[in-house]
Coordinates of N, CA and C in Angstrom, one line a residue:
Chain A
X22 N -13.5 15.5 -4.5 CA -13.0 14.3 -3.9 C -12.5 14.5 -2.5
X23 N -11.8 13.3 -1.7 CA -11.4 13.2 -0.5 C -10.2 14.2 -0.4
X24 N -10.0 15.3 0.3 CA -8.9 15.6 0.9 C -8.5 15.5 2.1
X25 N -7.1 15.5 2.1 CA -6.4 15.6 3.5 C -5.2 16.7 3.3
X26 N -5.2 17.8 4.5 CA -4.9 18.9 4.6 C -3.8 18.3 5.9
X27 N -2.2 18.2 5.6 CA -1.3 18.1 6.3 C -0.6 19.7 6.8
X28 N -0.1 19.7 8.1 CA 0.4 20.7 8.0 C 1.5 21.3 9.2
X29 N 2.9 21.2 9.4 CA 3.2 22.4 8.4 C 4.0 21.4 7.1
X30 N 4.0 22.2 6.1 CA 4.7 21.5 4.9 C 6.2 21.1 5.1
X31 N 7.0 22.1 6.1 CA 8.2 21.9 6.5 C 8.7 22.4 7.9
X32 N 9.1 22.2 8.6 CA 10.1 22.6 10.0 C 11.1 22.4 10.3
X33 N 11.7 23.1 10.9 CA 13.4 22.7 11.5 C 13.0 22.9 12.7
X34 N 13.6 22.3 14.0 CA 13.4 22.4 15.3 C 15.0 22.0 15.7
X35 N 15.2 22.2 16.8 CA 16.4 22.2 17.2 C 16.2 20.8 18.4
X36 N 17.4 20.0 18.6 CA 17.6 18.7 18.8 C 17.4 19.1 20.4
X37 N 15.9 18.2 20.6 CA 15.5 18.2 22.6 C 14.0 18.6 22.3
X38 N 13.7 19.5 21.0 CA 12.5 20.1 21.6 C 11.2 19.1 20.6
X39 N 10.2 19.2 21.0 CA 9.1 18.8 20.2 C 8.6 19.4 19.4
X40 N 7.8 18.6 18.6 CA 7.2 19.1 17.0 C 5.8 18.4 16.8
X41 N 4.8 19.2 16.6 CA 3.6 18.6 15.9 C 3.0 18.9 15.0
X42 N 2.8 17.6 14.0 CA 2.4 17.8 12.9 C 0.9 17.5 13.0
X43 N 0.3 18.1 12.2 CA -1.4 18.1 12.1 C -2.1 17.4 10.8
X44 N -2.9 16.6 10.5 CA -3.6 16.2 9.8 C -5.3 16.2 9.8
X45 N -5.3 16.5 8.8 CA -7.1 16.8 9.0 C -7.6 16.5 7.5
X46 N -9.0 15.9 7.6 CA -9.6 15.7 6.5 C -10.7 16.9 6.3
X47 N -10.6 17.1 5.5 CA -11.5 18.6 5.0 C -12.6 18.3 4.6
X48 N -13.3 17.3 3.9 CA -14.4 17.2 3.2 C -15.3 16.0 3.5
X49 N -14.6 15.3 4.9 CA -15.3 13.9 5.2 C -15.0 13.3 6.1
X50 N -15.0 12.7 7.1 CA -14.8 12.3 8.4 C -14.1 11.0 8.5
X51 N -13.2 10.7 9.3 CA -12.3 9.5 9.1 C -12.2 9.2 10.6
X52 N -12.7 8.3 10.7 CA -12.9 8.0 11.8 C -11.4 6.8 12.0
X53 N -10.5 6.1 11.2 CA -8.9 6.2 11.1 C -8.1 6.5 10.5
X54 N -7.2 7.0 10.5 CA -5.8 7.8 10.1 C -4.9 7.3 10.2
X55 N -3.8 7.4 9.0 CA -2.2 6.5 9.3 C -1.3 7.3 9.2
X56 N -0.2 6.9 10.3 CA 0.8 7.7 10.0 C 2.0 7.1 9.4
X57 N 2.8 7.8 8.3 CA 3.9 7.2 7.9 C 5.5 7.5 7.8
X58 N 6.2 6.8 7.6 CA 7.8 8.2 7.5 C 8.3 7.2 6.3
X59 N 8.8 8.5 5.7 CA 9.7 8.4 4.8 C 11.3 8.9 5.0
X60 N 12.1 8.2 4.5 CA 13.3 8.4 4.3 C 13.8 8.5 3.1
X61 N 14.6 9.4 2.8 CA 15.2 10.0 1.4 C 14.9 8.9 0.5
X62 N 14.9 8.7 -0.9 CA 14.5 7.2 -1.6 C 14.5 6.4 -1.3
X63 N 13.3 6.1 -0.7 CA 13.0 5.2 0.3 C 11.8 5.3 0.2
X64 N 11.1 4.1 0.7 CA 9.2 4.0 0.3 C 8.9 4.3 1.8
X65 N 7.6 4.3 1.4 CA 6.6 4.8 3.0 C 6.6 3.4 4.4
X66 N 7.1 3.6 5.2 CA 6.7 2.5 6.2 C 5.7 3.2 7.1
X67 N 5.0 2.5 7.7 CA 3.8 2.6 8.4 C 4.4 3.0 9.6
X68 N 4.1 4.0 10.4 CA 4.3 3.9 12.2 C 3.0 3.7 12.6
X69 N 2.1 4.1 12.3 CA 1.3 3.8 13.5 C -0.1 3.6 12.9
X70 N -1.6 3.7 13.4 CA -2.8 3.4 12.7 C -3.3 4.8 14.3
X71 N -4.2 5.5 13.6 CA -4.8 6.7 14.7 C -6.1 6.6 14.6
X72 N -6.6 6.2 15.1 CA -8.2 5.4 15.7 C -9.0 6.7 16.8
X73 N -9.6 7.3 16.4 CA -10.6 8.6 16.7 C -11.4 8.1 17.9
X74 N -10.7 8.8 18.8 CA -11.3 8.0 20.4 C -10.7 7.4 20.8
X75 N -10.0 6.4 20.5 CA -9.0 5.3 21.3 C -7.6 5.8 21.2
X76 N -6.9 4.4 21.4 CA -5.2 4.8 21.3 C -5.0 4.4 20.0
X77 N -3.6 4.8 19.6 CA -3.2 4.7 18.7 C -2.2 3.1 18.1
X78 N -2.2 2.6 17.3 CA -1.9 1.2 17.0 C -0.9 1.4 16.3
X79 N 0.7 1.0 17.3 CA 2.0 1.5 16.4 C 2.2 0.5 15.6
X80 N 3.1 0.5 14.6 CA 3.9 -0.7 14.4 C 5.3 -1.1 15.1
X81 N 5.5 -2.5 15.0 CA 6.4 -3.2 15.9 C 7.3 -2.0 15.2
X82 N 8.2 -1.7 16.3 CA 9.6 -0.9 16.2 C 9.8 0.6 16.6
X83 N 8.4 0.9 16.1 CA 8.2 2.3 16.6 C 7.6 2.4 18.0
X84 N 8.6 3.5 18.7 CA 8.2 3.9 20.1 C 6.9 4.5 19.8
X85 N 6.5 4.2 21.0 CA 4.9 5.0 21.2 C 5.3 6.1 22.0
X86 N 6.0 6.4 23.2 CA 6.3 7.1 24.3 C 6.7 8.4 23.2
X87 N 7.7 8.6 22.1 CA 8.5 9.0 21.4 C 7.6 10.2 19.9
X88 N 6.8 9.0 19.6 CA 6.0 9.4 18.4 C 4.5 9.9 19.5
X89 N 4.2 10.4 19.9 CA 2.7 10.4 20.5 C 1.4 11.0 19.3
X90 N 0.1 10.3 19.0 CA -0.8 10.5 18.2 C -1.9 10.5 19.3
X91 N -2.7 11.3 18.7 CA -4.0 12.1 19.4 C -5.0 12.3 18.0
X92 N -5.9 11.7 17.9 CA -7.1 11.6 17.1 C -8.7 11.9 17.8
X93 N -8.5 13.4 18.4 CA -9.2 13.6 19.1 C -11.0 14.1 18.6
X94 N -10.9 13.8 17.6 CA -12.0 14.2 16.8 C -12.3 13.4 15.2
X95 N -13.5 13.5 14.6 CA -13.0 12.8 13.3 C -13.2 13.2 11.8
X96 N -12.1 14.6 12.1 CA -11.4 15.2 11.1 C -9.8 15.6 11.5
X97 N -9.4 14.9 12.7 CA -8.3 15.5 13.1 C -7.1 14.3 14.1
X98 N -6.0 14.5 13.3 CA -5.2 13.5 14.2 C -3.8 14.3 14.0
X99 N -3.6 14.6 15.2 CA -2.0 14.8 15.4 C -0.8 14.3 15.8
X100 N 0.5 14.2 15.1 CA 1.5 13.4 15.0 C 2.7 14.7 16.0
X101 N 3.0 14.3 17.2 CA 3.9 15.0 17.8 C 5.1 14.0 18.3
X102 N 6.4 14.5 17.9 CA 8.1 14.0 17.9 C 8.3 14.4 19.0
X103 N 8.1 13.4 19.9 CA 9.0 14.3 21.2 C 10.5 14.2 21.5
X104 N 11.3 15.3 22.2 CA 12.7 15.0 22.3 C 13.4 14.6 21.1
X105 N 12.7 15.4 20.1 CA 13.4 15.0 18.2 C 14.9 15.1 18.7
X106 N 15.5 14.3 17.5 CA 17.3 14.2 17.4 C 17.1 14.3 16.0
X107 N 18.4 14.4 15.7 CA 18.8 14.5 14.0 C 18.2 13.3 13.3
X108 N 18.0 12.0 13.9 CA 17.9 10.8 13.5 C 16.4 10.8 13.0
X109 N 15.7 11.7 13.7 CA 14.2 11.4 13.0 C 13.8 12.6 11.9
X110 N 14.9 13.6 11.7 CA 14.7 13.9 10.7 C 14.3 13.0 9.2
X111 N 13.0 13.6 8.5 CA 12.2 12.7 7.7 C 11.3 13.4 6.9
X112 N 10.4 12.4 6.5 CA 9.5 13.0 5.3 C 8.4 12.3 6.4
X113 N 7.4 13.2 7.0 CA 6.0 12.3 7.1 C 5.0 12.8 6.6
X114 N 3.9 11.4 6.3 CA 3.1 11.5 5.5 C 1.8 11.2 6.6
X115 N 0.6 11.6 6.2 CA -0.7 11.2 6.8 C -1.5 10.6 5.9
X116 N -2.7 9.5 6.2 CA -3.4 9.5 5.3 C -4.7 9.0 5.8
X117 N -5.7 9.1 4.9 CA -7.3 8.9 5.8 C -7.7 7.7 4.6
X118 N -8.9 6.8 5.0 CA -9.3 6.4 4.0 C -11.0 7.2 4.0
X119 N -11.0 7.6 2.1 CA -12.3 8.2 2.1 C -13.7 6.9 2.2
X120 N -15.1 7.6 3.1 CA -15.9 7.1 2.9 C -16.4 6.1 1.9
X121 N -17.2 5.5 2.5 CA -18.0 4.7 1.1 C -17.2 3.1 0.4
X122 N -16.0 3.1 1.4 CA -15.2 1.8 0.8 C -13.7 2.7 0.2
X123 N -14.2 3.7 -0.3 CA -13.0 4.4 -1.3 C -11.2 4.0 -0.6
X124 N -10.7 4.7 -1.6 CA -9.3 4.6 -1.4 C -8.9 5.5 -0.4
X125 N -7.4 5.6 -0.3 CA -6.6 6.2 0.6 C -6.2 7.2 0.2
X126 N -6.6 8.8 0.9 CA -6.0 9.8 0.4 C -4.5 10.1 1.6
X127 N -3.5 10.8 0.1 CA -2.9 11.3 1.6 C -2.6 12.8 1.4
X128 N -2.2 13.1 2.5 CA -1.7 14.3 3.0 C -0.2 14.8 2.0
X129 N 0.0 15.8 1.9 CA 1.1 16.3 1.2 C 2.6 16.0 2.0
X130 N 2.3 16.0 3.2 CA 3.5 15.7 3.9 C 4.3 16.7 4.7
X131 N 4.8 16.5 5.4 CA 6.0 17.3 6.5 C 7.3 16.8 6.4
X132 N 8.3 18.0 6.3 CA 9.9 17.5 6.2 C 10.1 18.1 7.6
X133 N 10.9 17.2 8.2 CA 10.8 17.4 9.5 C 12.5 17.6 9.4
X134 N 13.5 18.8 9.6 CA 14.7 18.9 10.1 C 15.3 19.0 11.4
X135 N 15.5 18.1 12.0 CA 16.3 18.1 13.5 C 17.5 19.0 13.4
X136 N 18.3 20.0 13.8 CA 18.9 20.2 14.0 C 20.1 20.3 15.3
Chain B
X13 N 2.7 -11.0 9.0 CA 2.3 -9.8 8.2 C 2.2 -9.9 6.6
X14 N 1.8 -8.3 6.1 CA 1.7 -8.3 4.8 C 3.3 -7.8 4.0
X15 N 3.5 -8.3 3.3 CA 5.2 -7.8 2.8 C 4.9 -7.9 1.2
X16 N 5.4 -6.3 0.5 CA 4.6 -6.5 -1.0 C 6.4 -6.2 -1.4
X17 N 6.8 -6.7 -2.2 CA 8.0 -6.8 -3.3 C 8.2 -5.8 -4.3
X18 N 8.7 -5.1 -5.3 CA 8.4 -4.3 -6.0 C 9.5 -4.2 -6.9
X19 N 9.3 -4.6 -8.2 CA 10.5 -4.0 -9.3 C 10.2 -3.4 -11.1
X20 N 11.2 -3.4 -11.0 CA 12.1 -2.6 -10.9 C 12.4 -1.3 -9.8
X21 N 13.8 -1.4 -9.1 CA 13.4 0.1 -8.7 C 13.8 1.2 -9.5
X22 N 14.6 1.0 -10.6 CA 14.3 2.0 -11.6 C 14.4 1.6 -12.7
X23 N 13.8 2.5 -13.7 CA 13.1 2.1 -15.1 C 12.9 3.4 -16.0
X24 N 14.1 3.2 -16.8 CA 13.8 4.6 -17.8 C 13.6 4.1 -19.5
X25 N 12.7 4.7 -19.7 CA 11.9 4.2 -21.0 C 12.1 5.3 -22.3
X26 N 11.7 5.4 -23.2 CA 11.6 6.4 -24.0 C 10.4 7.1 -24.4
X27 N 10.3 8.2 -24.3 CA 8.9 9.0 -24.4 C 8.3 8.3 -25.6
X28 N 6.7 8.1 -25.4 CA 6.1 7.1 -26.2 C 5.8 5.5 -26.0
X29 N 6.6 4.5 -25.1 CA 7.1 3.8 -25.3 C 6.3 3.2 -24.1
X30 N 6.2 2.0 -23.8 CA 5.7 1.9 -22.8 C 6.1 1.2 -21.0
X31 N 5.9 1.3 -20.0 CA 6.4 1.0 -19.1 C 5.7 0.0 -18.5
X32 N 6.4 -1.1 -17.7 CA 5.9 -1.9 -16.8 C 6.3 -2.3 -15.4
X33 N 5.7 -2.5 -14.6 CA 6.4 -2.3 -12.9 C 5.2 -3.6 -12.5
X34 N 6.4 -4.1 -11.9 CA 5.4 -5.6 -11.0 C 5.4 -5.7 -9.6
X35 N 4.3 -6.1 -9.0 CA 4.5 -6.3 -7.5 C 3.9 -7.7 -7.2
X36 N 4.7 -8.1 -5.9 CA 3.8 -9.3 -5.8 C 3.9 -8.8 -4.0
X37 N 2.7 -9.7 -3.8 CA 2.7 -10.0 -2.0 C 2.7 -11.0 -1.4
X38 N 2.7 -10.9 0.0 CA 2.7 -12.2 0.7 C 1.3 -12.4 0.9
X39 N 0.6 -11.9 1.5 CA -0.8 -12.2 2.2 C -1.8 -12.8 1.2
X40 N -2.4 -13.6 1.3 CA -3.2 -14.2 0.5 C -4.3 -13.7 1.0
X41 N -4.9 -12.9 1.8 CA -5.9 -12.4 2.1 C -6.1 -11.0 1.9
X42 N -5.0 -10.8 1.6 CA -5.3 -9.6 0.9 C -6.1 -9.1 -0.5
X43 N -7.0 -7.8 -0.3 CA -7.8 -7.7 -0.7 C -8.2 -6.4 -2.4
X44 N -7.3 -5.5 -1.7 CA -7.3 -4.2 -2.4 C -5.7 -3.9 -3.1
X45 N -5.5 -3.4 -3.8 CA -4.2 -3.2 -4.3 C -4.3 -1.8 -4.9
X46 N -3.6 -0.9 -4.5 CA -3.3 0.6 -5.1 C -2.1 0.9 -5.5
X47 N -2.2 1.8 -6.7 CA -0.9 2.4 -7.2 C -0.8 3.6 -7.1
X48 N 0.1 4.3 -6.5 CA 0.2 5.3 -6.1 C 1.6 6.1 -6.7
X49 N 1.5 7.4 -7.0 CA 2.6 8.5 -8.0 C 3.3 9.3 -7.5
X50 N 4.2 9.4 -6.8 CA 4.5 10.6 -5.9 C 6.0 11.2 -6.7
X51 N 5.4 12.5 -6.3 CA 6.3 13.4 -6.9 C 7.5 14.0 -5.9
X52 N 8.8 14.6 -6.1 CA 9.7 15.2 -5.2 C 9.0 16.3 -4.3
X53 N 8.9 15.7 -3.1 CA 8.5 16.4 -2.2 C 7.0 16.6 -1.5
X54 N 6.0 15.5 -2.5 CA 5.1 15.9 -2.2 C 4.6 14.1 -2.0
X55 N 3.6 14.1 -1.2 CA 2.6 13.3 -0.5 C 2.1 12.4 -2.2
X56 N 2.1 10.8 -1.7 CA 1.9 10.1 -3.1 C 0.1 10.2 -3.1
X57 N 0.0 10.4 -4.8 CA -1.1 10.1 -5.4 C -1.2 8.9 -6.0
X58 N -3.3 8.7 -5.7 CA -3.6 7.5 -6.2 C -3.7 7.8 -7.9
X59 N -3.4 6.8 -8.4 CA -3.5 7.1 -9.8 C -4.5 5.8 -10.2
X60 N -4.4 4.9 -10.0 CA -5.3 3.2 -10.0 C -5.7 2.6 -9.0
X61 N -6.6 1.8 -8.8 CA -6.7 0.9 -8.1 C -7.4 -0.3 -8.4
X62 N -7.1 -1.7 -7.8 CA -7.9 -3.0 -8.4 C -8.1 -3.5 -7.4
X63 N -9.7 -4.2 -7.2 CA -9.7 -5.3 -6.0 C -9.7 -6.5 -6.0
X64 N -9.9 -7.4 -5.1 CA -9.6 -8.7 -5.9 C -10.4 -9.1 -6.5
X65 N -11.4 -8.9 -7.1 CA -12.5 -9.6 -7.5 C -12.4 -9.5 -8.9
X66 N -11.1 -8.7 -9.3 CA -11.3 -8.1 -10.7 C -10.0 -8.5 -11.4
X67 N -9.4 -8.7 -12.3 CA -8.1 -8.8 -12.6 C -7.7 -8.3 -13.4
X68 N -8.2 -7.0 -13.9 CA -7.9 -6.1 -14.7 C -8.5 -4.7 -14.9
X69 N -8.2 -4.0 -14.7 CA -8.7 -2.8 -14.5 C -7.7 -1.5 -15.5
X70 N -8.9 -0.9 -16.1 CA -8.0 0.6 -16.8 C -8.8 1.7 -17.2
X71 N -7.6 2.8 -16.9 CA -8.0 4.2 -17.1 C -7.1 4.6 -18.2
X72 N -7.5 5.2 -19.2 CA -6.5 6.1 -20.4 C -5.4 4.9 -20.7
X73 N -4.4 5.6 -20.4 CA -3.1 5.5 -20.5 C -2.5 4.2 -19.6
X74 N -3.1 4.1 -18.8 CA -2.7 3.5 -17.3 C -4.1 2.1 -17.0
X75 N -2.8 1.2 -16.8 CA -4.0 -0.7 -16.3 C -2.9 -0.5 -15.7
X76 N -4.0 -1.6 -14.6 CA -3.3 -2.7 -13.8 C -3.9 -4.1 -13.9
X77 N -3.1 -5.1 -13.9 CA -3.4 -6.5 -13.9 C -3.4 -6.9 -12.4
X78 N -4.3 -8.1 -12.4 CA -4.0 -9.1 -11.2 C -4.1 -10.1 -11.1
X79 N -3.2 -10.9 -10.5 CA -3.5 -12.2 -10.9 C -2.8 -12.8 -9.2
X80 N -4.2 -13.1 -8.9 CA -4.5 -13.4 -7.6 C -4.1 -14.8 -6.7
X81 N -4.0 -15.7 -8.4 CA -3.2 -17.3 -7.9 C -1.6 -16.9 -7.4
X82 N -1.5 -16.0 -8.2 CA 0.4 -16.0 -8.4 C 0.6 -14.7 -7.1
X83 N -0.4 -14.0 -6.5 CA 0.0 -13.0 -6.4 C 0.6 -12.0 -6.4
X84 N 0.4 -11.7 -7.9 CA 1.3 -10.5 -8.6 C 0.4 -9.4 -9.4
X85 N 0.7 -8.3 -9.0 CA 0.1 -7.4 -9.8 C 1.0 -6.6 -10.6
X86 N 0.7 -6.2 -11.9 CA 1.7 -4.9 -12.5 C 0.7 -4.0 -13.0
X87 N 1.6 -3.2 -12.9 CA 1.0 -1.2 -13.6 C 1.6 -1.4 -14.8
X88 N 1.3 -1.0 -16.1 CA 1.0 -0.6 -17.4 C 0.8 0.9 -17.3
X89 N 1.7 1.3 -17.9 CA 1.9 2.9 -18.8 C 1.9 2.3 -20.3
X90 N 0.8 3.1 -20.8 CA 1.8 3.1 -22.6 C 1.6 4.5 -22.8
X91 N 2.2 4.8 -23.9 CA 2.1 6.3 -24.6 C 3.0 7.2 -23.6
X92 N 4.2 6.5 -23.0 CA 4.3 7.5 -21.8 C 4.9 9.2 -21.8
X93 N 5.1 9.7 -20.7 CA 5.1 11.2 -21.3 C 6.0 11.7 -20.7
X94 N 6.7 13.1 -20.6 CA 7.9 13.5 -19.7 C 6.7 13.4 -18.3
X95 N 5.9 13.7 -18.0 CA 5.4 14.1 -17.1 C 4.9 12.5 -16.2
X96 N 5.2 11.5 -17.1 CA 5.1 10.7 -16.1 C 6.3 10.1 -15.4
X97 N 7.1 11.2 -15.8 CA 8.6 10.7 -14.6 C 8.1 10.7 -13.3
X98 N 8.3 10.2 -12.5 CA 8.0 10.1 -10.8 C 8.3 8.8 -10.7
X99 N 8.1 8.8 -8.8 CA 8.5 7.4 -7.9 C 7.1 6.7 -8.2
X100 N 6.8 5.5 -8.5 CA 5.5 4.8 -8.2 C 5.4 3.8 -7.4
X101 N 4.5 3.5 -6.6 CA 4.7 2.7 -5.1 C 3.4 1.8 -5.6
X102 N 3.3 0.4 -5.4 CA 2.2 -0.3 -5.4 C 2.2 -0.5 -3.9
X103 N 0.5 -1.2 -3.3 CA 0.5 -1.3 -1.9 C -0.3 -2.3 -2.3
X104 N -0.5 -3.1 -1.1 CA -1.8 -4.0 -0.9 C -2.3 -3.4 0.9
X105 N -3.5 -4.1 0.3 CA -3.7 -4.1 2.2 C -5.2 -5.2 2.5
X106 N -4.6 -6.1 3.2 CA -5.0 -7.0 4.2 C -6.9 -7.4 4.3
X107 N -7.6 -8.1 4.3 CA -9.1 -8.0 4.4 C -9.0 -8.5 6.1
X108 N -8.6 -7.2 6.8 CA -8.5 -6.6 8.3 C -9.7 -5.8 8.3
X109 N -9.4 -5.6 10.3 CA -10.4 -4.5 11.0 C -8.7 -3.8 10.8
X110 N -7.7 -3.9 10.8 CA -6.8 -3.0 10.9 C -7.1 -1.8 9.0
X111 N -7.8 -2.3 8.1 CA -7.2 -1.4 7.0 C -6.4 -1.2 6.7
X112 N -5.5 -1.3 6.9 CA -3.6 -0.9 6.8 C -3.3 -0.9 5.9
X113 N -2.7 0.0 4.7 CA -2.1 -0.7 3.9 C -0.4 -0.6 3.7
X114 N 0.0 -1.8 3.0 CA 1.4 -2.0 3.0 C 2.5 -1.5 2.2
X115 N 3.7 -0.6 1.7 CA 3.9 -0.3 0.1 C 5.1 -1.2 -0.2
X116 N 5.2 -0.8 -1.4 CA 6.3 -1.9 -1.9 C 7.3 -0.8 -2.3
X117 N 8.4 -1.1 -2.2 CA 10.2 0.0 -2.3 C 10.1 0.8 -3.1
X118 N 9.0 0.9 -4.4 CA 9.0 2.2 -5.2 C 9.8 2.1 -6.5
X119 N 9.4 2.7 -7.8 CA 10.6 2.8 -9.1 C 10.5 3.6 -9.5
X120 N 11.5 4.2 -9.6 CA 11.9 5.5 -10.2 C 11.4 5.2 -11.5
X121 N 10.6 6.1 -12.4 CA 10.9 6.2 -13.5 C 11.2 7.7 -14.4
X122 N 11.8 6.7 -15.5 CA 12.5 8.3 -16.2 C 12.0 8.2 -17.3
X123 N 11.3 9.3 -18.3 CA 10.7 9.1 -19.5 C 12.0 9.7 -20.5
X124 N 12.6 9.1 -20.7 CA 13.7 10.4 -22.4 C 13.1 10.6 -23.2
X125 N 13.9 11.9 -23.4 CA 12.7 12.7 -24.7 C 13.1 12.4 -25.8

């Protein structure tokens, strides 16, 4: 079946510096990608939609300048925090939809610690 | 926008016994509906899914209903098991060029042994 290969599984970075998280589909090409954040029991909200070749389609709220996404290929979209603070420490998720109509796989996820 | 509702957010049953979780949405155009399983610390899995064309759908253990006038869908567990303690998230998503899909706040469940 569809995978998606997130990665790193966890980081701590220190508060000013940037962080990028990597998503990639392993077995099938996704020509878009979603990114999401989670907060401690809390459900998934949407930041953004990652469109392979174009820009990326945030949701109302989320900075673009802040979150930057690069879908530079289509098995690959990367999620980089820039100028992270403690405040975006989080759970993010990736996810692709598989070929053929299919469903939404997602990525295992990144805990992202600001320190 | 799409805005999906979700309850219980938690729900503890007794091993065996069975579970139910409802969601409704706003979009009337919406098209697809997924239930998704996620465990502590890890990325949610698809466990079901129904489209609208259908209003009922089942694997094993695990349906979902839909009922597309009311727009409301629920997940059905029966027989449940320790192992189906986890968060479960329904989503919809939109008959868009966007694909998006939306989740609803998630319920804990707890199976006792």
């Amino acid at each position: 079946g569809a995978v998606v290969s997130q990665h790193p599984s966890w980081v701590i970075c220190k508060s000013g510096t940037s962080v990028k998280i990597e998503c990639r589909s392993l077995d099938f090409q996704a020509t878009t990608m979603f990114w999401y954040r989670q907060f401690p029991k809390q459900s998934l909200m949407l930041m953004a939609t990652s469109n392979e070749g174009s820009k990326a389609t945030y949701e109302q709220g989320v900075e673009k300048d802040k979150f930057l996404i690069n879908h530079a290929s289509l098995t690959l979209s990367t999620l980089t925090v820039t100028s992270a603070h403690p405040e975006d420490s989080s759970f993010y998720i990736c996810s692709a939809r598989a070929p053929g109509g299919g469903g939404y796989t997602f990525g295992s996820g990144t805990r992202l610690t600001v320190v | 926008g799409e805005n999906v509702e979700q309850h219980p957010s938690t729900l503890s049953v007794q091993e065996g016994d069975s579970a139910v979780i409802k969601c409704t949405y706003s979009d009337s155009a919406s098209n697809y509906f997924p239930w998704y399983k996620q465990e502590l610390g890890k990325g949610p899995q698809l466990i079901i899914d129904i489209r609208s064309n259908v209003g009922e759908k089942k694997d094993q253990r695990i349906a979902v209903t839909l009922n597309k006038t009311a727009k409301h869908f629920s997940l059905h567990i029966t027989e449940t098991q320790p192992e189906d303690s986890a968060v479960y998230f329904c989503a919809a998503r939109a008959d868009s060029s966007a694909s998006k899909i939306i989740f609803g706040s998630g319920t804990r469940l707890s199976i006792r042994p």
